[in-house]
């Protein structure tokens, strides 16, 4: 029966009309990973993963949050990175880390994210864990803690030197391509950094990242069809381009009355993803 169902799913997915179907529903319906070796396909915002592995929901120095989402799946490189970062957090003075979304069991588009599609993105909460034995119900309800002021221009009292040490450990990990944080966080890290500053290049400002930081890993060696993002610009990123993010022009832009009305973002279809993603869904 299982082989019959797989054959039926494959027939539907590979039919020409199926490629126009929104991909989010197809991938969110998959509750288990695809069979086979772990391989990432496509890009961080248009991709999927076969053979994903699960980060255990609880470990000696981490807990995976929002378990009902079933997004603790990723490439083995990502799971190993989380374990390394959790140990680094302990060395920095925290009990460990709270881990947000990685990917769905087969990756692909998911609610709340444009990326996280290849099992190579992971969100780490800025909240220092009070304990690491939270129940599943507690992990559904516990809230983020923002480290940024409401005006978005600076960090607040929740920011600590331990945050900087943990983020530096993440940036210095060779598997990491870049890390997204709120602009005020990047500015504070630039101000406080001492000695070698090369690692700051990987820390990039982006909207909304005040309660978590988003780590993006490099494409793994076992995934030749994974497409890297362009590398960050040279330098530590602590220049005038960073200052723009907390300027009036960025935070309070004046609308152009002559500009065309923004169009709603089109939902990705299966045709927007690499052809291999249809096979990932069918396995």
Tab-separated table of C-alpha atoms in Angstrom:
chain	number	residue	atom	x	y	z
A	1	UNK	CA	0.000	0.000	0.000
A	2	UNK	CA	2.830	2.409	0.892
A	3	UNK	CA	4.459	1.916	-2.516
A	4	UNK	CA	1.090	2.421	-4.221
A	5	UNK	CA	0.549	5.712	-2.370
A	6	UNK	CA	4.026	6.909	-3.275
A	7	UNK	CA	3.408	6.068	-6.921
A	8	UNK	CA	0.085	7.912	-6.829
A	9	UNK	CA	1.660	10.994	-5.226
A	10	UNK	CA	4.459	10.935	-7.775
A	11	UNK	CA	1.982	10.732	-10.651
A	12	UNK	CA	0.119	13.757	-9.331
A	13	UNK	CA	3.242	15.794	-8.602
A	14	UNK	CA	4.810	15.173	-11.973
A	15	UNK	CA	1.652	16.016	-13.902
A	16	UNK	CA	2.109	19.341	-15.742
A	17	UNK	CA	-0.814	21.044	-13.986
A	18	UNK	CA	0.605	20.193	-10.552
A	19	UNK	CA	3.580	22.509	-11.009
A	20	UNK	CA	1.242	25.513	-10.722
A	21	UNK	CA	-0.077	24.384	-7.339
A	22	UNK	CA	1.063	26.479	-4.341
A	23	UNK	CA	4.054	24.722	-2.834
A	24	UNK	CA	3.525	25.740	0.791
A	25	UNK	CA	0.608	23.402	1.373
A	26	UNK	CA	2.402	20.478	-0.218
A	27	UNK	CA	5.497	20.842	1.928
A	28	UNK	CA	3.669	21.624	5.173
A	29	UNK	CA	1.640	18.443	4.718
A	30	UNK	CA	4.779	16.295	4.772
A	31	UNK	CA	5.222	15.248	8.385
A	32	UNK	CA	8.381	13.169	7.888
A	33	UNK	CA	11.562	13.626	5.843
A	34	UNK	CA	12.114	12.159	2.392
A	35	UNK	CA	14.062	8.928	2.164
A	36	UNK	CA	17.671	9.022	1.056
A	37	UNK	CA	20.892	10.822	1.843
A	38	UNK	CA	20.697	14.426	3.048
A	39	UNK	CA	20.873	16.829	0.090
A	40	UNK	CA	19.850	20.497	-0.131
A	41	UNK	CA	18.395	21.752	-3.421
A	42	UNK	CA	17.941	25.283	-4.726
A	43	UNK	CA	18.286	28.501	-2.782
A	44	UNK	CA	17.526	29.516	0.773
A	45	UNK	CA	14.241	31.082	-0.339
A	46	UNK	CA	13.351	28.662	-3.164
A	47	UNK	CA	14.424	25.179	-2.283
A	48	UNK	CA	13.893	21.949	-0.391
A	49	UNK	CA	15.842	19.195	1.334
A	50	UNK	CA	15.872	15.443	1.002
A	51	UNK	CA	16.989	13.152	3.810
A	52	UNK	CA	16.675	15.825	6.517
A	53	UNK	CA	17.533	14.893	10.094
A	54	UNK	CA	15.857	16.122	13.252
A	55	UNK	CA	17.422	18.197	15.965
A	56	UNK	CA	16.272	16.433	19.152
A	57	UNK	CA	13.673	18.597	20.853
A	58	UNK	CA	15.742	18.675	24.038
A	59	UNK	CA	19.455	18.240	24.565
A	60	UNK	CA	22.023	18.904	27.284
A	61	UNK	CA	22.250	22.588	26.374
A	62	UNK	CA	19.302	23.387	24.089
A	63	UNK	CA	15.560	23.076	23.597
A	64	UNK	CA	13.652	23.350	20.331
A	65	UNK	CA	10.783	25.809	20.657
A	66	UNK	CA	7.263	25.733	19.173
A	67	UNK	CA	7.329	21.935	18.682
A	68	UNK	CA	3.872	21.868	17.092
A	69	UNK	CA	5.356	23.520	13.995
A	70	UNK	CA	7.524	20.440	13.327
A	71	UNK	CA	10.347	22.638	12.065
A	72	UNK	CA	13.308	21.142	13.902
A	73	UNK	CA	14.498	19.439	10.684
A	74	UNK	CA	17.608	20.318	8.733
A	75	UNK	CA	20.769	19.229	7.036
A	76	UNK	CA	23.149	17.350	9.372
A	77	UNK	CA	25.548	20.314	9.130
A	78	UNK	CA	22.863	22.494	10.725
A	79	UNK	CA	22.169	20.076	13.549
A	80	UNK	CA	25.899	19.808	14.284
A	81	UNK	CA	26.194	23.593	14.238
A	82	UNK	CA	23.374	23.963	16.777
A	83	UNK	CA	25.144	21.522	19.077
A	84	UNK	CA	28.395	23.497	18.774
A	85	UNK	CA	26.650	26.811	19.399
A	86	UNK	CA	24.832	25.413	22.419
A	87	UNK	CA	28.181	24.449	23.943
A	88	UNK	CA	29.543	27.911	23.130
A	89	UNK	CA	26.549	29.462	24.909
A	90	UNK	CA	27.400	27.496	28.047
A	91	UNK	CA	30.976	28.758	27.839
A	92	UNK	CA	29.567	32.292	27.501
A	93	UNK	CA	27.641	31.925	30.757
A	94	UNK	CA	24.196	30.778	29.610
A	95	UNK	CA	22.615	27.417	30.475
A	96	UNK	CA	22.264	26.835	26.721
A	97	UNK	CA	20.022	28.126	23.921
A	98	UNK	CA	16.415	28.112	22.798
A	99	UNK	CA	16.258	27.061	19.155
A	100	UNK	CA	13.535	28.393	16.868
A	101	UNK	CA	12.644	27.221	13.374
A	102	UNK	CA	15.083	25.340	11.165
A	103	UNK	CA	12.968	23.798	8.364
A	104	UNK	CA	10.001	21.563	7.717
A	105	UNK	CA	10.778	17.832	7.272
A	106	UNK	CA	11.253	18.339	3.527
A	107	UNK	CA	11.982	22.051	3.610
A	108	UNK	CA	10.147	24.165	1.071
A	109	UNK	CA	8.031	27.283	1.649
A	110	UNK	CA	6.562	27.738	5.125
A	111	UNK	CA	4.496	30.342	6.907
A	112	UNK	CA	6.375	33.171	8.693
A	113	UNK	CA	9.511	32.784	6.554
A	114	UNK	CA	10.767	33.541	3.079
A	115	UNK	CA	13.856	31.411	3.650
A	116	UNK	CA	14.403	28.313	5.855
A	117	UNK	CA	13.695	26.153	2.801
A	118	UNK	CA	16.834	23.974	2.530
A	119	UNK	CA	17.472	23.052	6.159
A	120	UNK	CA	20.391	25.499	6.309
A	121	UNK	CA	18.777	28.386	8.231
A	122	UNK	CA	18.157	28.333	11.963
A	123	UNK	CA	16.716	30.900	14.376
A	124	UNK	CA	18.287	31.209	17.828
A	125	UNK	CA	16.304	33.053	20.470
A	126	UNK	CA	17.848	36.078	22.159
A	127	UNK	CA	16.128	35.027	25.373
A	128	UNK	CA	18.537	33.553	27.915
A	129	UNK	CA	17.019	30.194	28.964
A	130	UNK	CA	15.815	30.153	32.544
A	131	UNK	CA	15.678	26.342	32.343
A	132	UNK	CA	16.058	23.608	29.763
A	133	UNK	CA	13.378	21.191	30.936
A	134	UNK	CA	10.365	23.073	29.591
A	135	UNK	CA	7.391	20.895	28.692
A	136	UNK	CA	6.036	20.889	25.149
A	137	UNK	CA	3.126	23.047	26.346
A	138	UNK	CA	5.510	25.558	27.929
A	139	UNK	CA	7.567	25.713	24.744
A	140	UNK	CA	4.442	26.620	22.808
A	141	UNK	CA	3.590	29.522	25.130
A	142	UNK	CA	6.870	31.083	26.239
A	143	UNK	CA	7.538	34.407	24.531
A	144	UNK	CA	10.466	36.042	22.810
A	145	UNK	CA	12.466	38.714	24.622
A	146	UNK	CA	13.446	41.710	22.527
A	147	UNK	CA	16.915	43.204	22.956
A	148	UNK	CA	16.039	46.394	21.054
A	149	UNK	CA	14.308	49.598	22.103
A	150	UNK	CA	10.853	50.338	20.727
A	151	UNK	CA	12.206	53.122	18.502
A	152	UNK	CA	14.552	50.536	16.898
A	153	UNK	CA	17.612	52.757	17.333
A	154	UNK	CA	19.513	51.018	20.132
A	155	UNK	CA	19.679	47.922	22.291
A	156	UNK	CA	17.776	47.809	25.565
A	157	UNK	CA	18.607	46.471	29.015
A	158	UNK	CA	18.008	42.879	27.875
A	159	UNK	CA	21.179	42.970	25.770
A	160	UNK	CA	24.225	41.587	27.588
A	161	UNK	CA	27.904	40.911	26.856
A	162	UNK	CA	27.001	37.206	26.732
A	163	UNK	CA	24.879	37.881	23.639
A	164	UNK	CA	27.944	39.327	21.959
A	165	UNK	CA	30.088	36.322	22.916
A	166	UNK	CA	27.510	33.860	21.593
A	167	UNK	CA	27.029	35.741	18.334
A	168	UNK	CA	30.780	35.976	17.870
A	169	UNK	CA	31.100	32.217	18.385
A	170	UNK	CA	28.436	31.677	15.733
A	171	UNK	CA	30.107	34.075	13.282
A	172	UNK	CA	33.504	32.442	13.750
A	173	UNK	CA	32.103	28.988	12.978
A	174	UNK	CA	33.408	28.050	9.502
A	175	UNK	CA	30.062	26.510	8.525
A	176	UNK	CA	28.285	29.876	8.854
A	177	UNK	CA	27.737	32.142	5.831
A	178	UNK	CA	26.012	35.053	7.574
A	179	UNK	CA	23.890	35.983	10.588
A	180	UNK	CA	20.937	38.378	10.550
A	181	UNK	CA	20.278	40.648	13.549
A	182	UNK	CA	18.410	43.876	14.228
A	183	UNK	CA	20.428	46.886	13.053
A	184	UNK	CA	20.692	48.233	16.602
A	185	UNK	CA	22.282	44.940	17.653
A	186	UNK	CA	24.870	45.136	14.882
A	187	UNK	CA	25.653	48.733	15.848
A	188	UNK	CA	26.168	47.765	19.483
A	189	UNK	CA	28.379	44.841	18.473
A	190	UNK	CA	30.492	47.182	16.339
A	191	UNK	CA	30.849	49.552	19.279
A	192	UNK	CA	31.820	46.852	21.787
A	193	UNK	CA	34.064	44.665	19.606
A	194	UNK	CA	37.693	44.465	20.633
A	195	UNK	CA	40.700	43.050	18.825
A	196	UNK	CA	40.099	41.155	15.603
A	197	UNK	CA	36.933	42.420	13.915
A	198	UNK	CA	36.869	40.197	10.829
A	199	UNK	CA	34.035	38.078	12.226
A	200	UNK	CA	31.724	41.121	12.235
A	201	UNK	CA	31.496	40.872	8.461
A	202	UNK	CA	29.089	37.944	8.811
A	203	UNK	CA	26.767	39.867	11.137
A	204	UNK	CA	24.232	41.604	8.879
A	205	UNK	CA	21.366	43.973	9.775
A	206	UNK	CA	17.861	42.974	8.821
A	207	UNK	CA	14.359	43.964	9.827
A	208	UNK	CA	12.632	42.252	12.720
A	209	UNK	CA	15.520	40.323	14.234
A	210	UNK	CA	15.291	41.766	17.747
A	211	UNK	CA	14.021	38.641	19.549
A	212	UNK	CA	16.158	36.108	17.712
A	213	UNK	CA	19.150	35.935	15.421
A	214	UNK	CA	19.025	34.034	12.157
A	215	UNK	CA	22.026	31.899	11.233
A	216	UNK	CA	22.520	30.879	7.598
A	217	UNK	CA	24.947	28.101	6.799
A	218	UNK	CA	27.067	27.617	3.699
A	219	UNK	CA	25.988	25.053	1.126
A	220	UNK	CA	27.238	21.607	2.190
A	221	UNK	CA	29.770	19.666	0.139
A	222	UNK	CA	27.194	16.898	-0.438
A	223	UNK	CA	24.743	19.298	-2.123
A	224	UNK	CA	26.049	20.419	-5.550
A	225	UNK	CA	22.618	21.804	-6.498
A	226	UNK	CA	22.525	24.140	-3.488
A	227	UNK	CA	23.053	27.770	-4.532
A	228	UNK	CA	25.105	30.001	-2.228
A	229	UNK	CA	24.018	33.523	-1.424
A	230	UNK	CA	26.471	36.185	-2.572
A	231	UNK	CA	29.084	36.799	0.145
A	232	UNK	CA	28.762	39.880	2.369
A	233	UNK	CA	30.578	43.023	1.201
A	234	UNK	CA	34.221	43.389	2.283
A	235	UNK	CA	34.943	44.931	5.657
A	236	UNK	CA	33.321	44.630	9.058
A	237	UNK	CA	30.053	46.327	8.034
A	238	UNK	CA	30.387	49.015	10.716
A	239	UNK	CA	30.232	51.904	8.272
A	240	UNK	CA	27.776	54.482	6.939
A	241	UNK	CA	25.684	51.763	5.333
A	242	UNK	CA	24.932	50.448	8.822
A	243	UNK	CA	23.993	53.906	10.122
A	244	UNK	CA	21.256	54.119	7.468
A	245	UNK	CA	19.278	51.305	9.117
A	246	UNK	CA	18.509	53.435	12.186
A	247	UNK	CA	18.084	56.730	10.329
A	248	UNK	CA	14.802	58.588	9.799
A	249	UNK	CA	14.983	57.711	6.112
A	250	UNK	CA	14.890	54.011	6.974
A	251	UNK	CA	12.563	54.014	9.962
A	252	UNK	CA	10.152	56.748	8.844
A	253	UNK	CA	10.205	56.751	5.037
A	254	UNK	CA	8.023	59.301	3.300
A	255	UNK	CA	5.693	57.643	0.788
A	256	UNK	CA	5.970	58.699	-2.832
A	257	UNK	CA	2.465	59.698	-3.969
A	258	UNK	CA	3.434	58.925	-7.570
A	259	UNK	CA	4.744	55.436	-6.855
A	260	UNK	CA	2.595	52.536	-8.052
A	261	UNK	CA	0.716	50.633	-5.393
A	262	UNK	CA	2.733	47.683	-4.083
A	263	UNK	CA	1.632	44.347	-5.423
A	264	UNK	CA	1.009	41.434	-3.054
A	265	UNK	CA	3.761	38.856	-3.115
A	266	UNK	CA	2.860	35.867	-5.227
A	267	UNK	CA	2.820	32.543	-3.419
A	268	UNK	CA	5.498	30.170	-4.652
A	269	UNK	CA	4.359	27.232	-6.728
A	270	UNK	CA	6.066	23.918	-7.279
A	271	UNK	CA	7.254	25.250	-10.640
A	272	UNK	CA	9.211	27.978	-8.828
A	273	UNK	CA	11.321	25.381	-7.023
A	274	UNK	CA	14.047	23.123	-8.410
A	275	UNK	CA	12.725	20.115	-10.305
A	276	UNK	CA	14.297	17.855	-7.671
A	277	UNK	CA	11.811	19.166	-5.117
A	278	UNK	CA	9.015	17.253	-6.799
A	279	UNK	CA	10.991	14.064	-6.297
A	280	UNK	CA	11.605	15.047	-2.654
A	281	UNK	CA	7.862	15.322	-2.113
A	282	UNK	CA	7.239	11.989	-3.832
A	283	UNK	CA	9.782	9.971	-1.843
